[in-house]
Every structure is written in structure tokens, then in C-alpha cells.
CSV table of C-alpha atoms in Angstrom, one decimal:
chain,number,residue,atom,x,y,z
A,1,UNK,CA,129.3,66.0,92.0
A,2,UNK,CA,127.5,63.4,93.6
A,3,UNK,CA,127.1,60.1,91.2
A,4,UNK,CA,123.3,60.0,89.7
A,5,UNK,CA,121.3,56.9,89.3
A,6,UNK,CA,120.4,54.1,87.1
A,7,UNK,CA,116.9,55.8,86.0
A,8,UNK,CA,118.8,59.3,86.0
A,9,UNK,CA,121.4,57.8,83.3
A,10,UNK,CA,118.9,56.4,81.8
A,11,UNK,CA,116.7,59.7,81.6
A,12,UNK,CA,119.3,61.7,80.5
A,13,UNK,CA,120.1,60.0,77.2
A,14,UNK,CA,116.7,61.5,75.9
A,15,UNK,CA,118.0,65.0,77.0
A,16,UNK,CA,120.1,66.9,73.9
A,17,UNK,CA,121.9,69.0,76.5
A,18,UNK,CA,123.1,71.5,73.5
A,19,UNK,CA,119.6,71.8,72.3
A,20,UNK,CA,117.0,74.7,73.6
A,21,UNK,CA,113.7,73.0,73.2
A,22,UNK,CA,110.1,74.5,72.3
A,23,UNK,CA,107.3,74.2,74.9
A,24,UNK,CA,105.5,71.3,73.2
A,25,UNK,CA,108.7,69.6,73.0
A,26,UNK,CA,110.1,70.7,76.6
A,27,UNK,CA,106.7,69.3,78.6
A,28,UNK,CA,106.3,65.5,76.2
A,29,UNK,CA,109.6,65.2,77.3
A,30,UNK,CA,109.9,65.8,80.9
A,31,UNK,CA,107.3,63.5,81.1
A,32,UNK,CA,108.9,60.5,79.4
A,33,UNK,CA,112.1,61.4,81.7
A,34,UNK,CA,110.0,60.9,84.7
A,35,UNK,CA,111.1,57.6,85.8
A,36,UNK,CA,110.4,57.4,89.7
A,37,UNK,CA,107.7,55.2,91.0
A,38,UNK,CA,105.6,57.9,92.1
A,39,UNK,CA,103.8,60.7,90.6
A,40,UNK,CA,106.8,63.1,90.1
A,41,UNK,CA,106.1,67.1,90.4
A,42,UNK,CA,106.9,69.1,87.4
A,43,UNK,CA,109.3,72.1,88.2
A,44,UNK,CA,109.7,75.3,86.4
A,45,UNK,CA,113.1,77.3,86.7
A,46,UNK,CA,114.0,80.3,85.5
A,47,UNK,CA,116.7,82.4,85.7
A,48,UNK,CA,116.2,86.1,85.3
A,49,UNK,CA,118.3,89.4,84.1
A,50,UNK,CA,117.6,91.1,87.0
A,51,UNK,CA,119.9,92.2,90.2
A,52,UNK,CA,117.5,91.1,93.1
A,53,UNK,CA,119.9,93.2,95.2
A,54,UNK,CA,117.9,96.7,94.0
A,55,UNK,CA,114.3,97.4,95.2
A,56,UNK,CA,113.2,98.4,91.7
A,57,UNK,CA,114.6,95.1,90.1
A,58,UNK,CA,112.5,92.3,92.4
A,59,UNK,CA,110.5,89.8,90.7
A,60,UNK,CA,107.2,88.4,92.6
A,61,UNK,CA,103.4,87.7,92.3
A,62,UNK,CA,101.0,85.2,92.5
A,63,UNK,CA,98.8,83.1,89.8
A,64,UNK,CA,96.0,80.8,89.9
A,65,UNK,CA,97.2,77.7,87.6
A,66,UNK,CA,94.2,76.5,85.7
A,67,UNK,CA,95.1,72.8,86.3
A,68,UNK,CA,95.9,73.5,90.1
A,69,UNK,CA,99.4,71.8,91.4
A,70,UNK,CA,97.9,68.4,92.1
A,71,UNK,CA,98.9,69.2,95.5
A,72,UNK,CA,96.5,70.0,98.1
A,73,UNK,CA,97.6,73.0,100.6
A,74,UNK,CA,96.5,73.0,104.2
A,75,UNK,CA,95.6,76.6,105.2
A,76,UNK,CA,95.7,78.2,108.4
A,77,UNK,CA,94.0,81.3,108.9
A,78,UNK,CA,94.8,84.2,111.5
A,79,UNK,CA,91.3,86.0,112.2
A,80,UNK,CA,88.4,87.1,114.7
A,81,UNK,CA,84.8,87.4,114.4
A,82,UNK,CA,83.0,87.0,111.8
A,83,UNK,CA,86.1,86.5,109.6
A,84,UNK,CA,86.6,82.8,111.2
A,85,UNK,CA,83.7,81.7,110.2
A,86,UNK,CA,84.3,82.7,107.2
A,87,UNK,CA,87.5,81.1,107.0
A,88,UNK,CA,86.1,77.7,107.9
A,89,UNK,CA,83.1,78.2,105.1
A,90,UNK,CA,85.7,79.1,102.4
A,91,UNK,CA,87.6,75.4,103.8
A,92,UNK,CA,90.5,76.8,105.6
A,93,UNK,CA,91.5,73.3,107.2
A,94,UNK,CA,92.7,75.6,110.6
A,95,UNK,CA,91.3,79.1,111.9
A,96,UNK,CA,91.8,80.9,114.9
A,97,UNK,CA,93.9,83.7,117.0
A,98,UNK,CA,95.9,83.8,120.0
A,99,UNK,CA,95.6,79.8,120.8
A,100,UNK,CA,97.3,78.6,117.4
A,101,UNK,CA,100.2,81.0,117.9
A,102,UNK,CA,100.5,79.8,121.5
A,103,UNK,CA,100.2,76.1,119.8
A,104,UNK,CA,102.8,76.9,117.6
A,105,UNK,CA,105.5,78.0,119.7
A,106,UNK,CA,104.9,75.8,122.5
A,107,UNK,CA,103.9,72.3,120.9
A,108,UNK,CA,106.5,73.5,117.2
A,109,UNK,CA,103.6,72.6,115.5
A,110,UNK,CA,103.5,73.5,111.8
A,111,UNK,CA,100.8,71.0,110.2
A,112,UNK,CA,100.1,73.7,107.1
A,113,UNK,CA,101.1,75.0,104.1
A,114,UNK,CA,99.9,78.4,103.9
A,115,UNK,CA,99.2,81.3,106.1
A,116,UNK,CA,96.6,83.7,105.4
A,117,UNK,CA,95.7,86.3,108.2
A,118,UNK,CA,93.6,89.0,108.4
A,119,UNK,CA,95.3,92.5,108.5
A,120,UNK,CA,94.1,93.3,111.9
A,121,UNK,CA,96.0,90.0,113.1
A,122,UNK,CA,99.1,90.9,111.8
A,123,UNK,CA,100.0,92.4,115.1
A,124,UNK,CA,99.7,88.4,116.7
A,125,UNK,CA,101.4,86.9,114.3
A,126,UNK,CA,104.5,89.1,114.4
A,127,UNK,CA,105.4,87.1,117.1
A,128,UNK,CA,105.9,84.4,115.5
A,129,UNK,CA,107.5,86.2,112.4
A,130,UNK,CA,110.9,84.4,113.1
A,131,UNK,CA,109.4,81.4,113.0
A,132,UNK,CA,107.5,81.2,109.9
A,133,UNK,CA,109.8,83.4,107.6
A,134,UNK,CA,112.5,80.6,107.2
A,135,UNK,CA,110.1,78.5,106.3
A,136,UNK,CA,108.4,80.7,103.5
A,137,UNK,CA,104.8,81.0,106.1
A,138,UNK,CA,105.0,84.5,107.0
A,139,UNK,CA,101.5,86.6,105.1
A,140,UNK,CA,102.3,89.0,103.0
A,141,UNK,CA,100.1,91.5,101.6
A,142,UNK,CA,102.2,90.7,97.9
A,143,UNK,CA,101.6,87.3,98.0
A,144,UNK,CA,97.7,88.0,98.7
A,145,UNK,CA,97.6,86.3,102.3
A,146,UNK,CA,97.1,89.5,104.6
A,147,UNK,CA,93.5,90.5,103.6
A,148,UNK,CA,89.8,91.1,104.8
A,149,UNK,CA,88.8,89.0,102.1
A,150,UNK,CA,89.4,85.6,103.6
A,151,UNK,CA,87.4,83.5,101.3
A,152,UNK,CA,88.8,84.6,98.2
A,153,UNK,CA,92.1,83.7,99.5
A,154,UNK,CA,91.3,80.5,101.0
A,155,UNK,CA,89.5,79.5,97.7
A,156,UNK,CA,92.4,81.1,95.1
A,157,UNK,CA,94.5,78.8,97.2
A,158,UNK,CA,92.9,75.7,97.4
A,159,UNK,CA,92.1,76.5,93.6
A,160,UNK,CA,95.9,76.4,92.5
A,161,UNK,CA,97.3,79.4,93.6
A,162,UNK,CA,100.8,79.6,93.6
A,163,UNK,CA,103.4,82.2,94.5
A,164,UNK,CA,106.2,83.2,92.3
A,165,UNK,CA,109.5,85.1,93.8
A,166,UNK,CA,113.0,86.0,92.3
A,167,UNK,CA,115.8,84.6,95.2
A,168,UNK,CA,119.5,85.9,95.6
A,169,UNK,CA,120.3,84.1,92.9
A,170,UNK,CA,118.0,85.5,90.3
A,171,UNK,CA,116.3,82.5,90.2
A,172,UNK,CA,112.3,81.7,90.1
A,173,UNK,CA,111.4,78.1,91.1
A,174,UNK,CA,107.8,77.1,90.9
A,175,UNK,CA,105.7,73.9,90.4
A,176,UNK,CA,103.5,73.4,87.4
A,177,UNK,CA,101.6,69.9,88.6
A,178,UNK,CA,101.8,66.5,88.1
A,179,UNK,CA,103.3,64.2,85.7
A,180,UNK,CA,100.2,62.7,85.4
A,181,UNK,CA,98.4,65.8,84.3
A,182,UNK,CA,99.5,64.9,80.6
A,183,UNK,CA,100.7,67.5,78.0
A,184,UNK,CA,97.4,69.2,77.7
A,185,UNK,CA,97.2,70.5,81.2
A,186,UNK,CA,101.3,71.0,82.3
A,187,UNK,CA,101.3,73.2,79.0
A,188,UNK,CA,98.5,75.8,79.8
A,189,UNK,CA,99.8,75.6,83.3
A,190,UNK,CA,103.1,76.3,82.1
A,191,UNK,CA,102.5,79.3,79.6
A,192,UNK,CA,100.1,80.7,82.5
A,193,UNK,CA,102.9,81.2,85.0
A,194,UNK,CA,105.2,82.2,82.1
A,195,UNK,CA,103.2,84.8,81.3
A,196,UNK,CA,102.6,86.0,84.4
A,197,UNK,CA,106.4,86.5,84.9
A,198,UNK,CA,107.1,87.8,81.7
A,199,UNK,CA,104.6,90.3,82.7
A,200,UNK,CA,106.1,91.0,85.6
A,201,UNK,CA,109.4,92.3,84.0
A,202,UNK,CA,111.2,95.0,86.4
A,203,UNK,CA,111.2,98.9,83.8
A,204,UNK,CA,114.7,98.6,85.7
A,205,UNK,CA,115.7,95.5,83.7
A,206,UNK,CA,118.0,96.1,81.3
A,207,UNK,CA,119.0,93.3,78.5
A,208,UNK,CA,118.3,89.6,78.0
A,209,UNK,CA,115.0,89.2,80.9
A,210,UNK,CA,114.9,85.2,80.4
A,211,UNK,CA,118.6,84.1,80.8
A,212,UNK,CA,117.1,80.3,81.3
A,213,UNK,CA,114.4,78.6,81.2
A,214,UNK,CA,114.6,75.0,82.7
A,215,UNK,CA,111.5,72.0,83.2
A,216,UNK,CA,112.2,68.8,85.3
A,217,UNK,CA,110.4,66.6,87.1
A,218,UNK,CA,111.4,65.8,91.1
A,219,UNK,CA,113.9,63.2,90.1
A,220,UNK,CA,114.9,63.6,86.0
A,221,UNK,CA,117.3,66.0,84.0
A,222,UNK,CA,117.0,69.3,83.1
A,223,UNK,CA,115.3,70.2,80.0
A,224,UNK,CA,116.3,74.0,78.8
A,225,UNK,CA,113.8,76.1,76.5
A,226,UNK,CA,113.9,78.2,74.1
A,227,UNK,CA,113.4,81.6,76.3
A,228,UNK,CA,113.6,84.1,73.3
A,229,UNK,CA,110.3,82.1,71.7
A,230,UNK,CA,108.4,82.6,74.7
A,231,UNK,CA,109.3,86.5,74.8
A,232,UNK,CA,107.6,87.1,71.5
């Protein structure tokens, strides 16, 4: 294990390891454990009782947080016609065809955050499929990013969109925000995504769903809830 810091140390003395914390509780906290000098994300883990290794047992979705991330997301849109200019209305910060994927294998240029394309460019960017799937850019029709409606995507996004997925490991990470978003706003972000997830429970799931439930901010502890509270 690789020795932590000062502020870590420090941190984690406010942290009752043994203790499962309510919500309220869980979010005050992981802001006074916050002690980096910038504004640290909030991170929401959780690990579920599922086996991602069957079909019938994944995990995913998408959620507008009401609060947003506090990050803003440069989008790049695959489309033709009128569907570009629609893009660039809606805010998409790049739109175009053929010339970006060119631009991106040639020049490795990956100056975005999010792909959206429009089904009938699917075909395009498969060709760059093994290029953006390591990186978590490839559109998916799950995740709401291979559709004919280009401005509700673009503007979902830029609203606070976010994308929730079970890994190997059984494990759902997602931001929340800022810790400068104060209680209010981290904790209606935060039972938002919840209950999105919870909602999205696998009929294939069998026992315990919420094995752990974990907040921390980009550079403090680990501050475990109390997952059987937020079931009910």
C-alpha cells in the first residue's frame, strides 16, 4: 500500500471506518474531508450483487443530475444534413462526418468528451470503433448517443447527463458534482442517481443488490452508507 498524505491522515480521522453512515451524514462529511486546494469531484461507488458475467444480470443507464456535474463536456457529433446544423444549434462544440474521423486517426486527436452520432453514421464511425471504445467514446444506443434526435442529446448532456455502468468487478463509479455544490445540491444529485440504479435492479438478481455504497471526494477517504436505508 502506497503511504497517503498529510491532508489524507488528517481526513481520515473524521472517518468512523466501522460506521455505515446515513445520506445527510455521508455528503456533510465528504465535504469537510475534502482537503485539496481545488474544487474536489464528489464520487459515488457502489458495489452491486450482481454477476456482470450473464447478459440478464448487467447494470447500465443514463440520468440527468439536477445539479449537473460541475463539469462541462465537449461533445462531438457524427451527422449529415440537416442533423449538423442541428447539432451546432443544440451547442455540440464539434459536428461533422468523414473529415473528423479522418482528423482523428491521422492527427490522434481526441479534444471531447462525448460522442453522439446519428444512426445512419454509425457505419463511419465503426472505423474508428477501436479507438474510442478503450476510452469509453464509442455511441451507444443504451447510453442515448446513437439517435435522430441530436438536440435532445446534445442538450441532456450539456444539462448533466451522466452514464451509469456495472464493470467486471460489479462495481458502479459515477460523479455526483462538486464539493462546492454544498449539501443541498450533492444530496438530490445523489438520491437521483441512486434511484435510478436501484431501479435498475437485474429480475436475475438474487440477494443483497447494494453490497456497498461508498462517497469520496478526488483526494479524501472513503465514507460507506448505509445501503439497506436507501433500499426502503
Amino acid at each position: 500500500m502506497p503511504k497517503r498524505g498529510k491532508r489524507y491522515q488528517e481526513s481520515l480521522k473524521l472517518v468512523d471506518r466501522t460506521h455505515l453512515y446515513d445520506v445527510a451524514e455521508a455528503v456533510e462529511l465528504v465535504q469537510k474531508t475534502a482537503a485539496a486546494k481545488f474544487d474536489e469531484t464528489v464520487e459515488l461507488a457502489v458495489r452491486l450483487g450482481v454477476d456482470p458475467r450473464h447478459a440478464d444480470q448487467q447494470v447500465r443507464g443514463t440520468v440527468v443530475l439536477p445539479h449537473g456535474t460541475g463539469r462541462t463536456e465537449r461533445i462531438l457529433v457524427f451527422a449529415k444534413g440537416d442533423k449538423l446544423k442541428e447539432a451546432e444549434e443544440a451547442g455540440a462544440d464539434y459536428a461533422g462526418g468523414e473529415e473528423l474521423v479522418k482528423k482523428i486517426q491521422e492527427e490522434n486527436w481526441f479534444d471531447f468528451d462525448v460522442v453522439v452520432a446519428t444512426p445512419d453514421m454509425m457505419g463511419v464511425v465503426g472505423r474508428i470503433g477501436r479507438v474510442l471504445g478503450p476510452k469509453g467514446l464509442m455511441p451507444n444506443p443504451k447510453a442515448g448517443t446513437v439517435t435522430f434526435d441530436i438536440q435532445q442529446a446534445v442538450e441532456e448532456i450539456k444539462a448533466g447527463k451522466v452514464e451509469y455502468r456495472v464493470d467486471k468487478a460489479a462495481i458502479i463509479n459515477v460523479p455526483i458534482g462538486k464539493v462546492s455544490f454544498g449539501t443541498e445540491k450533492l444530496t438530490e444529485n445523489f438520491k437521483t442517481l441512486m434511484s435510478a440504479i436501484i431501479r435498475s435492479k437485474p429480475a436475475a438478481a438474487k440477494g443483497r443488490y447494494l453490497r456497498s455504497v461508498t462517497l469520496s471526494s478526488t483526494m479524501g477517504p472513503g465514507i460507506k452508507l448505509n445501503g439497506s436505508k436507501l433500499m426502503d
